[in-house]
Coordinates of C-alpha atoms in Angstrom, one line a residue:
F1 CA 0.0 0.0 0.0
A2 CA 2.9 2.3 0.8
Q3 CA 4.3 1.7 -2.7
L4 CA 0.9 2.3 -4.3
S5 CA 0.5 5.6 -2.4
R6 CA 3.8 6.9 -3.8
M7 CA 2.8 6.1 -7.4
E8 CA 2.1 8.9 -9.7
D9 CA -1.6 9.6 -10.4
G10 CA -1.1 8.8 -14.1
K11 CA 0.3 5.3 -13.4
L12 CA -2.5 4.6 -11.0
A13 CA -5.0 5.6 -13.7
G14 CA -3.2 3.4 -16.1
M15 CA -3.4 0.4 -13.8
A16 CA -7.1 1.1 -13.2
K17 CA -7.8 1.2 -16.9
L18 CA -5.9 -2.1 -17.5
S19 CA -7.9 -3.7 -14.7
E20 CA -11.2 -2.4 -16.2
K21 CA -10.3 -3.7 -19.7
S22 CA -9.5 -7.1 -18.1
F23 CA -12.9 -7.2 -16.4
Y24 CA -14.5 -6.1 -19.7
Q25 CA -12.9 -8.9 -21.6
K26 CA -14.0 -11.4 -18.9
V27 CA -17.6 -10.3 -19.0
L28 CA -17.8 -10.1 -22.8
G29 CA -15.9 -13.3 -23.2
S30 CA -18.3 -15.1 -20.8
V31 CA -21.3 -13.7 -22.7
Q32 CA -19.9 -14.8 -26.0
E33 CA -19.0 -18.2 -24.7
Y34 CA -22.7 -18.7 -23.6
W35 CA -24.0 -17.2 -26.9
I36 CA -21.8 -19.3 -29.2
N37 CA -22.8 -22.5 -27.3
S38 CA -26.4 -21.3 -27.5
L39 CA -26.1 -21.2 -31.3
L40 CA -24.8 -24.7 -31.3
S41 CA -27.3 -26.2 -28.9
N42 CA -29.7 -27.3 -31.6
W43 CA -29.3 -31.1 -32.3
Q44 CA -29.9 -30.4 -35.9
T45 CA -26.6 -28.5 -36.1
H46 CA -24.8 -31.5 -34.9
A47 CA -26.7 -33.7 -37.3
V48 CA -25.5 -31.4 -40.1
N49 CA -21.9 -31.6 -38.8
V50 CA -21.9 -35.4 -38.7
A51 CA -23.6 -35.8 -42.1
S52 CA -21.2 -33.2 -43.7
N53 CA -18.0 -34.9 -42.3
A54 CA -19.3 -38.3 -43.3
S55 CA -20.0 -37.2 -46.9
V56 CA -16.5 -35.7 -47.2
A57 CA -14.9 -38.9 -46.0
A58 CA -16.9 -40.9 -48.6
L59 CA -16.1 -38.3 -51.3
S60 CA -12.4 -38.6 -50.4
T61 CA -12.3 -42.3 -51.1
M62 CA -14.0 -41.7 -54.5
E63 CA -11.5 -38.9 -55.4
R64 CA -8.5 -41.1 -54.5
G65 CA -9.8 -44.0 -56.5
I66 CA -10.4 -41.8 -59.6
A67 CA -7.1 -40.0 -59.2
S68 CA -5.2 -43.3 -59.4
R69 CA -6.6 -43.7 -62.9
Y70 CA -6.9 -40.1 -64.0
G71 CA -3.3 -39.3 -63.3
R72 CA -2.1 -41.8 -65.8
M73 CA -3.7 -39.7 -68.6
F74 CA -1.3 -36.8 -67.9
S75 CA 1.9 -38.3 -66.8
D76 CA 3.9 -41.6 -66.4
E77 CA 5.5 -40.5 -63.2
A78 CA 4.6 -42.0 -59.9
G79 CA 1.4 -40.5 -58.5
V80 CA -1.6 -41.8 -56.7
E81 CA -1.4 -45.6 -56.6
V82 CA -4.1 -48.0 -57.6
G83 CA -5.7 -49.3 -54.4
E84 CA -5.4 -46.1 -52.3
G85 CA -9.1 -45.6 -52.4
L86 CA -9.8 -49.1 -51.1
A87 CA -7.1 -48.6 -48.5
M88 CA -8.9 -45.5 -47.2
I89 CA -12.1 -47.5 -46.8
D90 CA -10.0 -50.0 -44.9
G91 CA -8.8 -47.2 -42.8
I92 CA -12.3 -46.1 -42.0
R93 CA -13.2 -49.7 -40.9
G94 CA -10.1 -50.0 -38.7
G95 CA -10.3 -46.6 -37.2
V96 CA -13.9 -46.7 -35.9
V97 CA -13.0 -48.0 -32.4
D98 CA -10.3 -45.4 -31.9
A99 CA -12.6 -42.7 -33.3
F100 CA -15.2 -43.5 -30.7
R101 CA -12.6 -43.6 -28.0
N102 CA -11.1 -40.2 -28.9
A103 CA -14.6 -38.7 -29.3
G104 CA -15.5 -39.9 -25.8
K105 CA -12.3 -38.4 -24.3
A106 CA -13.0 -35.1 -26.1
L107 CA -16.6 -35.0 -24.7
R108 CA -15.4 -35.8 -21.2
T109 CA -12.4 -33.5 -21.0
G110 CA -12.7 -31.0 -23.8
Q111 CA -9.2 -32.0 -24.9
T112 CA -8.6 -32.7 -28.6
G113 CA -5.6 -34.2 -30.3
Y114 CA -5.4 -32.5 -33.7
G115 CA -5.2 -28.8 -33.0
V116 CA -7.7 -26.3 -34.5
G117 CA -11.4 -27.1 -34.2
K118 CA -14.7 -25.7 -35.4
L119 CA -15.3 -24.1 -32.0
E120 CA -13.4 -20.9 -32.5
M121 CA -13.1 -20.0 -28.8
P122 CA -10.0 -19.7 -26.5
R123 CA -8.9 -23.1 -25.0
Q124 CA -9.3 -21.6 -21.5
R125 CA -13.0 -21.2 -20.8
Y126 CA -14.2 -17.8 -19.7
I127 CA -17.0 -19.2 -17.5
S128 CA -14.6 -20.8 -15.0
S129 CA -13.2 -20.2 -11.6
G130 CA -9.7 -19.7 -13.0
T131 CA -10.8 -16.9 -15.3
W132 CA -12.6 -15.1 -12.5
N133 CA -9.8 -15.7 -9.9
T134 CA -12.1 -17.7 -7.6
R135 CA -10.8 -20.7 -5.6
S136 CA -12.0 -23.9 -7.5
D137 CA -12.6 -25.6 -4.1
S138 CA -14.9 -22.9 -2.8
W139 CA -18.7 -23.1 -3.2
L140 CA -18.6 -20.1 -5.6
G141 CA -15.7 -21.6 -7.7
R142 CA -17.5 -24.9 -7.9
G143 CA -20.7 -23.1 -9.0
V144 CA -18.9 -21.2 -11.7
D145 CA -17.1 -24.3 -13.0
G146 CA -20.4 -26.2 -13.0
L147 CA -22.2 -23.5 -14.9
G148 CA -19.3 -23.4 -17.4
S149 CA -19.5 -27.2 -17.9
V150 CA -23.2 -27.0 -18.6
V151 CA -22.9 -24.0 -20.9
N152 CA -20.1 -25.7 -22.9
V153 CA -21.9 -29.0 -23.5
P154 CA -22.8 -28.1 -27.2
G155 CA -19.3 -27.0 -27.9
R156 CA -17.9 -30.2 -26.4
M157 CA -20.3 -32.2 -28.5
L158 CA -19.0 -30.4 -31.6
Q159 CA -15.4 -31.1 -30.6
A160 CA -16.3 -34.8 -30.0
E161 CA -17.8 -35.1 -33.4
D162 CA -14.8 -33.5 -35.1
E163 CA -12.5 -35.7 -33.1
F164 CA -14.3 -38.8 -34.3
F165 CA -14.0 -37.7 -37.9
K166 CA -10.4 -36.5 -37.5
T167 CA -9.5 -39.9 -36.2
I168 CA -11.2 -41.4 -39.3
G169 CA -9.5 -39.0 -41.6
Y170 CA -6.1 -39.7 -40.0
R171 CA -6.6 -43.4 -40.4
M172 CA -7.8 -43.0 -44.0
E173 CA -4.7 -41.1 -45.1
L174 CA -2.4 -43.3 -43.1
H175 CA -3.6 -46.4 -44.9
A176 CA -3.5 -44.7 -48.3
Q177 CA 0.1 -43.4 -47.7
A178 CA 1.1 -46.8 -46.5
T179 CA -0.3 -48.4 -49.7
R180 CA 1.4 -45.8 -51.8
Q181 CA 4.8 -46.4 -50.2
V182 CA 4.5 -50.2 -50.3
Q183 CA 3.5 -50.2 -54.0
R184 CA 6.6 -48.0 -54.9
E185 CA 8.9 -50.2 -52.8
L186 CA 7.6 -53.2 -54.6
R187 CA 8.2 -51.7 -58.0
E188 CA 11.7 -50.7 -57.0
G189 CA 12.5 -54.2 -55.8
K190 CA 13.0 -53.2 -52.2
I191 CA 10.4 -55.7 -51.0
Q192 CA 8.9 -59.0 -52.4
P193 CA 5.2 -59.6 -53.1
E194 CA 5.0 -61.8 -50.1
D195 CA 6.3 -59.0 -47.9
V196 CA 3.6 -56.5 -48.9
K197 CA 1.1 -57.2 -46.2
S198 CA 3.6 -57.2 -43.3
R199 CA 5.4 -54.0 -44.7
R200 CA 2.1 -52.2 -44.9
A201 CA 1.2 -53.1 -41.4
E202 CA 4.6 -52.0 -40.2
I203 CA 4.2 -48.5 -41.8
I204 CA 0.7 -48.2 -40.3
D205 CA 1.9 -49.2 -36.8
N206 CA 5.0 -47.0 -36.9
P207 CA 4.5 -44.4 -39.6
P208 CA 7.5 -42.2 -40.7
E209 CA 7.2 -38.6 -39.8
A210 CA 6.3 -37.5 -43.3
I211 CA 3.4 -39.9 -43.5
R212 CA 2.2 -39.0 -40.0
M213 CA 2.2 -35.3 -41.0
E214 CA 0.2 -36.0 -44.2
A215 CA -2.3 -38.0 -42.2
T216 CA -2.6 -35.3 -39.6
A217 CA -3.1 -32.6 -42.2
N218 CA -5.8 -34.8 -43.9
A219 CA -7.6 -35.2 -40.6
A220 CA -8.0 -31.4 -40.3
Y221 CA -8.7 -30.9 -44.0
Q222 CA -11.6 -33.4 -44.1
T223 CA -13.2 -31.7 -41.0
F224 CA -12.6 -28.1 -42.3
T225 CA -10.4 -27.3 -39.3
S226 CA -7.1 -26.8 -41.1
N227 CA -4.9 -24.0 -39.8
P228 CA -6.2 -20.6 -41.0
G229 CA -4.5 -18.8 -44.0
P230 CA -3.0 -15.3 -43.6
L231 CA -6.3 -13.4 -44.2
T232 CA -8.3 -15.7 -42.0
K233 CA -5.7 -15.5 -39.3
L234 CA -5.7 -11.7 -39.5
V235 CA -9.5 -11.6 -39.2
T236 CA -9.5 -14.1 -36.3
R237 CA -6.8 -12.2 -34.4
G238 CA -8.8 -9.0 -34.8
L239 CA -12.0 -10.6 -33.5
N240 CA -10.2 -12.0 -30.5
S241 CA -8.6 -8.7 -29.6
P242 CA -10.2 -6.6 -26.8
Y243 CA -11.4 -4.0 -29.3
G244 CA -12.6 -6.6 -31.9
M245 CA -14.5 -8.9 -29.5
P246 CA -17.9 -7.1 -30.0
F247 CA -17.7 -7.9 -33.7
K248 CA -17.5 -11.6 -32.9
F249 CA -21.3 -11.4 -32.5
L250 CA -21.5 -10.6 -36.2
L251 CA -19.0 -13.3 -37.3
P252 CA -18.7 -16.0 -34.7
F253 CA -17.1 -18.5 -37.0
V254 CA -14.4 -17.6 -39.5
N255 CA -12.0 -20.5 -40.0
T256 CA -14.5 -23.2 -40.7
P257 CA -16.5 -21.2 -43.4
A258 CA -13.2 -20.2 -45.0
N259 CA -12.1 -23.8 -45.2
I260 CA -15.4 -24.8 -46.7
L261 CA -15.1 -22.1 -49.3
K262 CA -11.5 -23.3 -50.1
Y263 CA -12.7 -26.9 -50.4
T264 CA -15.5 -25.9 -52.8
F265 CA -13.2 -23.6 -54.8
E266 CA -10.7 -26.5 -55.3
R267 CA -13.6 -28.4 -56.9
S268 CA -14.7 -25.8 -59.4
P269 CA -13.6 -24.6 -62.8
L270 CA -11.9 -21.7 -61.1
A271 CA -9.4 -24.0 -59.2
P272 CA -6.4 -23.0 -61.5
I273 CA -6.7 -19.5 -60.2
S274 CA -5.6 -20.6 -56.7
A275 CA -1.9 -20.8 -55.8
K276 CA -2.5 -24.1 -54.1
Y277 CA -3.7 -25.7 -57.3
R278 CA -0.8 -24.3 -59.3
T279 CA 1.7 -25.4 -56.7
A280 CA 0.3 -29.0 -56.8
I281 CA 0.5 -29.1 -60.6
A282 CA 4.1 -27.8 -60.5
K283 CA 5.0 -30.4 -57.9
G284 CA 3.6 -33.2 -60.0
G285 CA 3.0 -36.8 -58.9
A286 CA 0.2 -37.6 -56.5
D287 CA -0.4 -33.9 -55.6
A288 CA -1.0 -33.1 -59.3
D289 CA -3.2 -36.1 -59.7
L290 CA -5.4 -35.2 -56.8
A291 CA -5.6 -31.5 -57.7
R292 CA -6.8 -32.3 -61.3
T293 CA -9.3 -34.9 -60.0
K294 CA -10.8 -32.5 -57.5
M295 CA -11.2 -29.9 -60.2
A296 CA -12.7 -32.3 -62.7
M297 CA -15.1 -33.9 -60.3
G298 CA -16.2 -30.6 -58.8
T299 CA -16.7 -29.1 -62.3
M300 CA -18.8 -32.1 -63.4
A301 CA -20.8 -31.9 -60.2
L302 CA -21.4 -28.2 -60.9
M303 CA -22.5 -28.8 -64.4
Y304 CA -24.8 -31.6 -63.2
S305 CA -26.3 -29.3 -60.6
I306 CA -27.0 -26.7 -63.3
D307 CA -28.7 -29.4 -65.3
L308 CA -30.8 -30.5 -62.4
A309 CA -32.1 -27.0 -61.8
M310 CA -32.8 -26.5 -65.5
Q311 CA -35.0 -29.6 -65.5
G312 CA -36.8 -28.4 -62.4
Y313 CA -35.4 -30.9 -59.9
T314 CA -33.8 -28.3 -57.6
T315 CA -34.4 -24.7 -56.7
G316 CA -32.0 -21.8 -56.2
S317 CA -32.6 -18.7 -54.1
G318 CA -35.9 -17.9 -55.9
P319 CA -37.3 -14.5 -56.9
S320 CA -35.8 -11.6 -55.0
Q321 CA -39.0 -9.4 -55.3
G322 CA -41.2 -9.6 -52.2
V323 CA -44.6 -10.2 -54.0
E324 CA -43.2 -12.5 -56.6
Q325 CA -41.3 -14.5 -53.9
Q326 CA -44.5 -14.8 -51.8
N327 CA -46.3 -16.4 -54.8
W328 CA -43.2 -18.6 -55.5
R329 CA -43.4 -19.9 -51.9
R330 CA -47.1 -20.5 -52.1
Q331 CA -46.4 -22.8 -55.0
G332 CA -44.7 -25.0 -52.4
N333 CA -41.2 -23.8 -53.2
Q334 CA -38.4 -23.1 -50.8
P335 CA -34.8 -21.9 -51.5
Y336 CA -32.1 -24.4 -52.3
S337 CA -34.1 -27.6 -52.2
F338 CA -34.6 -30.9 -54.0
K339 CA -38.0 -31.6 -55.5
I340 CA -39.0 -35.1 -54.4
G341 CA -42.6 -35.9 -55.6
D342 CA -44.9 -33.3 -54.0
K343 CA -42.3 -32.3 -51.4
Q344 CA -39.2 -30.1 -51.4
V345 CA -36.3 -30.8 -49.1
A346 CA -33.6 -28.2 -48.5
F347 CA -29.9 -29.0 -49.2
N348 CA -28.3 -25.7 -48.4
R349 CA -27.1 -26.8 -44.9
F350 CA -25.4 -29.9 -46.4
D351 CA -22.0 -28.3 -46.9
P352 CA -19.7 -28.6 -48.8
L353 CA -22.0 -30.4 -51.4
G354 CA -24.7 -27.8 -50.7
Y355 CA -22.4 -25.1 -52.1
N356 CA -22.0 -26.8 -55.4
L357 CA -25.7 -27.6 -55.7
G358 CA -26.7 -24.1 -54.6
I359 CA -24.3 -22.3 -57.0
G360 CA -25.4 -24.4 -59.9
A361 CA -29.1 -23.8 -59.1
D362 CA -28.6 -20.1 -58.9
I363 CA -26.7 -20.0 -62.2
A364 CA -29.5 -21.9 -63.8
E365 CA -32.1 -19.6 -62.5
H366 CA -30.3 -16.5 -63.8
L367 CA -29.6 -18.1 -67.2
Q368 CA -33.2 -19.1 -67.6
N369 CA -34.1 -15.4 -67.2
T370 CA -31.6 -14.4 -69.9
D371 CA -32.8 -13.3 -73.3
A372 CA -32.0 -16.2 -75.7
S373 CA -31.8 -13.7 -78.6
A374 CA -29.0 -11.7 -77.0
E375 CA -25.6 -11.3 -78.6
T376 CA -22.9 -13.7 -77.7
A377 CA -20.8 -11.1 -75.8
A378 CA -23.9 -10.1 -73.8
E379 CA -24.6 -13.8 -73.1
V380 CA -21.1 -14.3 -71.8
E381 CA -21.4 -11.2 -69.6
E382 CA -24.7 -12.4 -68.3
G383 CA -23.2 -15.8 -67.5
I384 CA -20.3 -14.3 -65.6
S385 CA -22.7 -12.0 -63.7
A386 CA -25.0 -15.0 -62.9
S387 CA -22.0 -17.0 -61.6
T388 CA -20.8 -14.1 -59.4
F389 CA -24.3 -13.5 -58.1
A390 CA -24.7 -17.2 -57.4
V391 CA -21.6 -17.5 -55.3
A392 CA -22.4 -14.3 -53.4
E393 CA -26.0 -15.5 -52.8
N394 CA -24.8 -18.8 -51.5
V395 CA -22.2 -17.3 -49.2
T396 CA -24.4 -14.7 -47.6
G397 CA -27.3 -17.2 -47.4
K398 CA -25.3 -19.6 -45.1
S399 CA -26.3 -19.5 -41.4
Y400 CA -22.8 -18.7 -40.2
M401 CA -22.8 -15.6 -42.5
Q402 CA -26.3 -14.3 -41.5
G403 CA -25.0 -12.0 -38.8
L404 CA -22.7 -10.2 -41.3
A405 CA -25.4 -10.1 -44.0
L406 CA -28.1 -8.7 -41.7
T407 CA -25.6 -6.1 -40.3
A408 CA -24.9 -4.9 -43.9
E409 CA -28.7 -4.6 -44.5
A410 CA -29.2 -2.8 -41.2
L411 CA -26.4 -0.3 -42.0
N412 CA -27.7 0.3 -45.5
D413 CA -31.3 0.8 -44.4
P414 CA -31.4 1.4 -40.6
Q415 CA -35.1 2.2 -40.5
G416 CA -36.2 -0.7 -42.6
F417 CA -33.8 -3.5 -41.3
G418 CA -32.5 -2.1 -38.0
P419 CA -35.3 -3.2 -35.7
A420 CA -35.3 -6.7 -37.3
F421 CA -31.6 -7.0 -36.8
I422 CA -31.8 -6.0 -33.1
E423 CA -34.8 -8.4 -32.6
R424 CA -32.9 -11.3 -34.2
F425 CA -29.7 -10.7 -32.3
A426 CA -31.5 -10.4 -28.9
S427 CA -33.6 -13.5 -29.6
S428 CA -30.4 -15.5 -30.5
F429 CA -29.6 -15.6 -26.8
I430 CA -32.4 -18.1 -26.4
P431 CA -30.6 -21.4 -27.1
A432 CA -31.3 -22.8 -30.5
G433 CA -32.2 -26.1 -28.9
V434 CA -34.9 -24.5 -26.9
A435 CA -36.2 -22.7 -30.0
Q436 CA -36.4 -26.1 -31.8
V437 CA -38.4 -27.5 -29.0
A438 CA -40.8 -24.5 -29.3
R439 CA -41.0 -25.2 -33.1
V440 CA -41.9 -28.8 -32.6
M441 CA -44.5 -28.0 -29.9
D442 CA -46.0 -25.1 -32.0
P443 CA -45.1 -25.5 -35.7
V444 CA -47.0 -22.3 -36.6
Q445 CA -44.8 -19.4 -37.7
R446 CA -45.4 -16.5 -35.3
S447 CA -45.2 -12.7 -35.7
S448 CA -43.1 -10.5 -33.5
H449 CA -42.7 -6.7 -33.3
D450 CA -40.1 -6.1 -30.6
I451 CA -37.3 -7.8 -28.6
W452 CA -39.6 -9.4 -26.1
T453 CA -42.0 -10.9 -28.6
A454 CA -39.0 -12.0 -30.7
M455 CA -37.7 -13.9 -27.7
K456 CA -41.2 -15.3 -26.8
R457 CA -41.3 -16.8 -30.3
R458 CA -38.4 -19.1 -29.4
I459 CA -39.7 -20.2 -26.0
P460 CA -41.9 -23.3 -25.6
G461 CA -45.3 -22.5 -24.3
L462 CA -45.0 -18.7 -24.8
S463 CA -44.8 -18.8 -28.6
K464 CA -48.5 -19.8 -28.9
S465 CA -49.5 -16.5 -27.4
L466 CA -48.2 -14.6 -30.5
P467 CA -50.3 -14.1 -33.6
A468 CA -49.7 -16.4 -36.6
Q469 CA -48.0 -15.2 -39.7
R470 CA -50.5 -15.7 -42.6
D471 CA -50.2 -15.9 -46.3
L472 CA -52.2 -14.1 -48.9
W473 CA -55.1 -16.5 -48.5
G474 CA -55.3 -16.0 -44.7
R475 CA -53.8 -19.4 -43.9
P476 CA -51.3 -19.7 -41.1
K477 CA -47.7 -20.3 -42.2
T478 CA -46.2 -23.4 -40.6
Y479 CA -42.8 -25.2 -40.4
E480 CA -44.5 -28.5 -41.2
S481 CA -43.0 -30.3 -44.1
G482 CA -45.8 -32.8 -44.7
I483 CA -43.2 -35.6 -44.4
G484 CA -44.0 -36.2 -40.7
R485 CA -43.7 -34.8 -37.2
A486 CA -40.7 -36.9 -36.4
Y487 CA -38.9 -35.7 -39.6
D488 CA -39.7 -32.1 -38.7
A489 CA -38.4 -32.6 -35.2
M490 CA -35.1 -34.3 -36.0
S491 CA -34.0 -33.5 -39.6
P492 CA -31.8 -30.6 -40.3
F493 CA -33.0 -30.5 -43.9
Y494 CA -36.2 -28.6 -43.9
G495 CA -39.0 -29.6 -46.1
V496 CA -42.3 -28.2 -47.5
E497 CA -45.2 -29.7 -49.3
T498 CA -46.1 -28.6 -52.8
K499 CA -49.8 -27.6 -52.9
P500 CA -50.2 -24.6 -55.3
E501 CA -53.7 -23.3 -55.6
P502 CA -55.2 -22.8 -59.1
I503 CA -55.1 -19.0 -58.7
D504 CA -51.4 -19.2 -57.7
R505 CA -50.6 -21.2 -60.8
L506 CA -52.5 -18.7 -63.0
M507 CA -50.5 -15.8 -61.5
K508 CA -47.3 -17.6 -62.1
Q509 CA -48.3 -18.4 -65.7
D510 CA -49.4 -14.8 -66.5
G511 CA -46.5 -13.1 -64.7
W512 CA -48.5 -10.9 -62.4
F513 CA -48.9 -11.1 -58.6
V514 CA -51.1 -9.8 -55.8
G515 CA -49.4 -8.2 -52.9
M516 CA -50.2 -8.7 -49.2
G517 CA -51.0 -5.1 -48.3
G518 CA -52.6 -4.4 -44.9
S519 CA -49.5 -2.9 -43.2
N520 CA -51.2 0.5 -43.0
F521 CA -54.8 1.7 -43.0
T522 CA -56.1 5.1 -44.0
I523 CA -58.9 6.3 -41.7
D524 CA -60.5 9.6 -42.3
G525 CA -57.4 10.9 -44.2
E526 CA -55.0 9.7 -41.4
Q527 CA -52.6 6.8 -41.9
V528 CA -52.5 4.3 -39.0
S529 CA -49.6 1.8 -39.0
L530 CA -50.0 -1.8 -37.9
K531 CA -46.3 -2.3 -37.4
E532 CA -46.8 -2.6 -33.6
R533 CA -50.0 -4.6 -33.9
P534 CA -49.2 -7.9 -35.6
D535 CA -52.3 -9.3 -34.0
I536 CA -54.5 -6.9 -36.0
K537 CA -52.5 -7.5 -39.2
S538 CA -52.9 -11.3 -38.8
R539 CA -56.6 -11.0 -38.2
F540 CA -57.0 -8.8 -41.2
Y541 CA -55.3 -11.3 -43.5
E542 CA -57.5 -14.0 -42.0
L543 CA -60.6 -12.0 -42.7
R544 CA -59.6 -11.0 -46.2
G545 CA -58.4 -14.3 -47.5
G546 CA -59.9 -17.1 -45.5
T547 CA -63.2 -15.9 -43.9
K548 CA -66.6 -16.3 -45.5
P549 CA -68.7 -13.1 -45.8
S550 CA -71.4 -14.6 -43.6
A551 CA -68.9 -14.6 -40.7
M552 CA -68.4 -10.8 -41.0
D553 CA -70.8 -8.2 -39.8
N554 CA -70.8 -5.1 -42.0
E555 CA -72.5 -3.8 -45.2
R556 CA -69.6 -4.6 -47.5
A557 CA -69.6 -8.2 -46.3
D558 CA -73.3 -8.3 -47.2
T559 CA -72.4 -7.0 -50.7
L560 CA -69.8 -9.7 -51.0
L561 CA -72.4 -12.3 -50.1
D562 CA -74.7 -11.1 -52.9
K563 CA -71.9 -10.8 -55.5
Y564 CA -69.7 -13.9 -54.9
G565 CA -71.8 -16.1 -52.6
D566 CA -70.7 -17.3 -49.2
N567 CA -67.2 -18.0 -50.4
T568 CA -63.8 -16.9 -49.1
L569 CA -61.5 -14.9 -51.4
L570 CA -59.5 -18.0 -52.1
E571 CA -62.6 -20.0 -53.0
T572 CA -63.9 -17.3 -55.2
L573 CA -60.7 -16.9 -57.2
N574 CA -60.1 -20.6 -57.5
G575 CA -63.7 -20.9 -58.8
L576 CA -62.9 -18.3 -61.5
V577 CA -59.9 -20.3 -62.7
T578 CA -61.4 -23.8 -62.5
G579 CA -64.8 -22.8 -63.8
D580 CA -66.7 -23.8 -60.6
S581 CA -67.9 -20.2 -60.0
D582 CA -71.0 -18.7 -61.6
L583 CA -68.8 -15.8 -62.7
A584 CA -66.2 -18.1 -64.3
G585 CA -67.7 -17.7 -67.8
D586 CA -66.9 -14.0 -67.9
F587 CA -63.5 -14.4 -66.4
Q588 CA -62.4 -17.2 -68.8
E589 CA -63.4 -15.2 -71.8
L590 CA -60.6 -12.7 -70.9
E591 CA -57.7 -13.4 -73.2
S592 CA -55.0 -11.1 -72.0
P593 CA -53.0 -11.5 -68.8
E594 CA -53.6 -7.7 -68.1
D595 CA -57.4 -8.2 -68.2
R596 CA -57.2 -11.2 -65.9
E597 CA -55.0 -9.3 -63.6
D598 CA -57.4 -6.3 -63.4
Y599 CA -60.4 -8.6 -62.8
V600 CA -58.6 -10.5 -60.0
K601 CA -57.4 -7.4 -58.3
D602 CA -61.0 -5.9 -58.4
V603 CA -62.2 -9.1 -56.5
V604 CA -59.3 -8.8 -54.0
S605 CA -60.2 -5.1 -53.5
D606 CA -63.8 -6.0 -52.7
Y607 CA -62.7 -8.5 -50.0
Y608 CA -60.1 -6.0 -48.8
R609 CA -62.7 -3.4 -48.1
A610 CA -65.0 -5.8 -46.3
A611 CA -62.2 -7.1 -44.1
K612 CA -61.0 -3.5 -43.4
D613 CA -64.5 -2.6 -42.2
Q614 CA -64.7 -5.7 -40.0
I615 CA -61.3 -4.8 -38.5
F616 CA -62.6 -1.4 -37.5
T617 CA -65.5 -3.1 -35.8
E618 CA -63.4 -5.5 -33.9
F619 CA -60.6 -3.1 -33.1
P620 CA -62.2 0.4 -32.4
E621 CA -58.9 1.6 -31.1
L622 CA -57.7 2.1 -34.7
T623 CA -60.4 4.7 -35.3
Q624 CA -59.6 6.3 -32.0
S625 CA -55.9 6.4 -32.9
A626 CA -56.7 8.1 -36.2
A627 CA -58.9 10.6 -34.5
R628 CA -56.1 11.5 -32.1
K629 CA -53.6 11.9 -34.9
K630 CA -56.0 14.2 -36.8
M631 CA -56.6 16.3 -33.7
L632 CA -52.9 16.7 -33.0
R633 CA -52.2 17.6 -36.6
N634 CA -55.0 20.2 -36.6
K635 CA -53.8 21.6 -33.3
G636 CA -50.3 21.9 -34.7
A637 CA -51.6 23.6 -37.7
G638 CA -53.6 26.1 -35.6
I639 CA -56.9 24.8 -36.8

């Protein structure tokens, strides 16, 4: 204390500032530790991780088998040996027991054996007695450590999954490298055919350093946890710095997405642009064989995905315009999905294959909208633009890039996207696993208008108190796929059922669409916003699209009853299209899309006005709000 008292005021202030920064880092780090594990708490995230790693392991064996033949087309030098693909399969079989053992150890202790993992957090937990300088044997220290253990369960599960597949990847490459070395030694006369089996076993049991390093690198490569490159490392270092920590909320994962992008890029027509590809080709041998094989197989997969989309078997991002996209979704479509019978199942979370499929589908969608009579140069330009847009659309559409994409939208249009960004961010502190339970218990999509309701939407039991989101025909939107409740609860690949209405098919055919409307009402010259009243908006859509005139109590509803019968808007419009309505004859005589559009919009307008009058009856506060606005405006104008 005597020494502290003799210190200069400036030094004391500096120590206080340092201490404050340390406390700030602890608090923010603890919050981020909870938040990131909260994002990972959905079991579907782990299903995606397991499926992705398993698919990459399977693809690796195919690539190695093809490379052993493909390489002979370009060079006579020693490259990938025949049998390496089968050896990798043998490595999978032989490594399963060790994989489970290592995964179990990682789950129990949090320790991994292959370096970088998907959980991009410091190895020392923030929510721990050590971080908060509390004795671990005290009741407070045990409580903090216990809380940290519970919070970090999702992260440990992710580490365990990666450790399993890293062990598999290590064994796959170890067996392949052993097969390669034995084949070369056999050709060179260093061993005899009868020694092949024992020599291979010897290399696997006691691998040389070079082979061990190759196997370790492959373990990280196949799980997208390779060491970051210079740019990724720079971004990661910035996010982990005291001043960069807040931005980690926008980009919680950096290295894994970067590795997935690299993996996809290596398997595309653009692979020769990368320095890694050129280095592999210059090196020759097995490296060149694998680089060419990856590019060739990826390019073929991309071409095939474009063809699938052209034939209508897959979807891309869909229309970007709001009204057109609403109609597109009412057709039973959802972005980045396979069409299987009358169902659509999303593939966009199934990386890295989802990238290839998504990029191909987006390119196909843009090319289908290209004028076939355009000049060649213009077509090439359009193709390049389509490819660029497709890549950008896929990258920003990924769940791990949503924070950055939404931030850009909020900065570009704070008034339009700012509130939604804040609501989404605040609600993300409700664990994703809890939100999934809420979705299973209540599959209806719910509306929110502030932070509290956005959080309620993710809490089981509370979500049902919120109004349903409705489509143009007044029907509640749901998360149900039509495949089954068990599928909806467990599968990470979301599905929808294709049930387009006749009127929806007509609008798509003609190229015109009806908007939702109903966000604002004009009452006695004053505009009243429903932004803060999603309950009224939901009720309005229900009245306009899915309620019979006899269920409403106003003069315009009586007029509807006389004009269209006791039919909902959807029933009336479907009747016009199918011929079941008494008015269908007049409608079907209309030859031009413009005339049909005008006719349909007149019908919609009739139902709109009747629903609006009913809303004023059920919610008199709207009229009162308009009267208050008018009084204040007149008062301000001195009237």
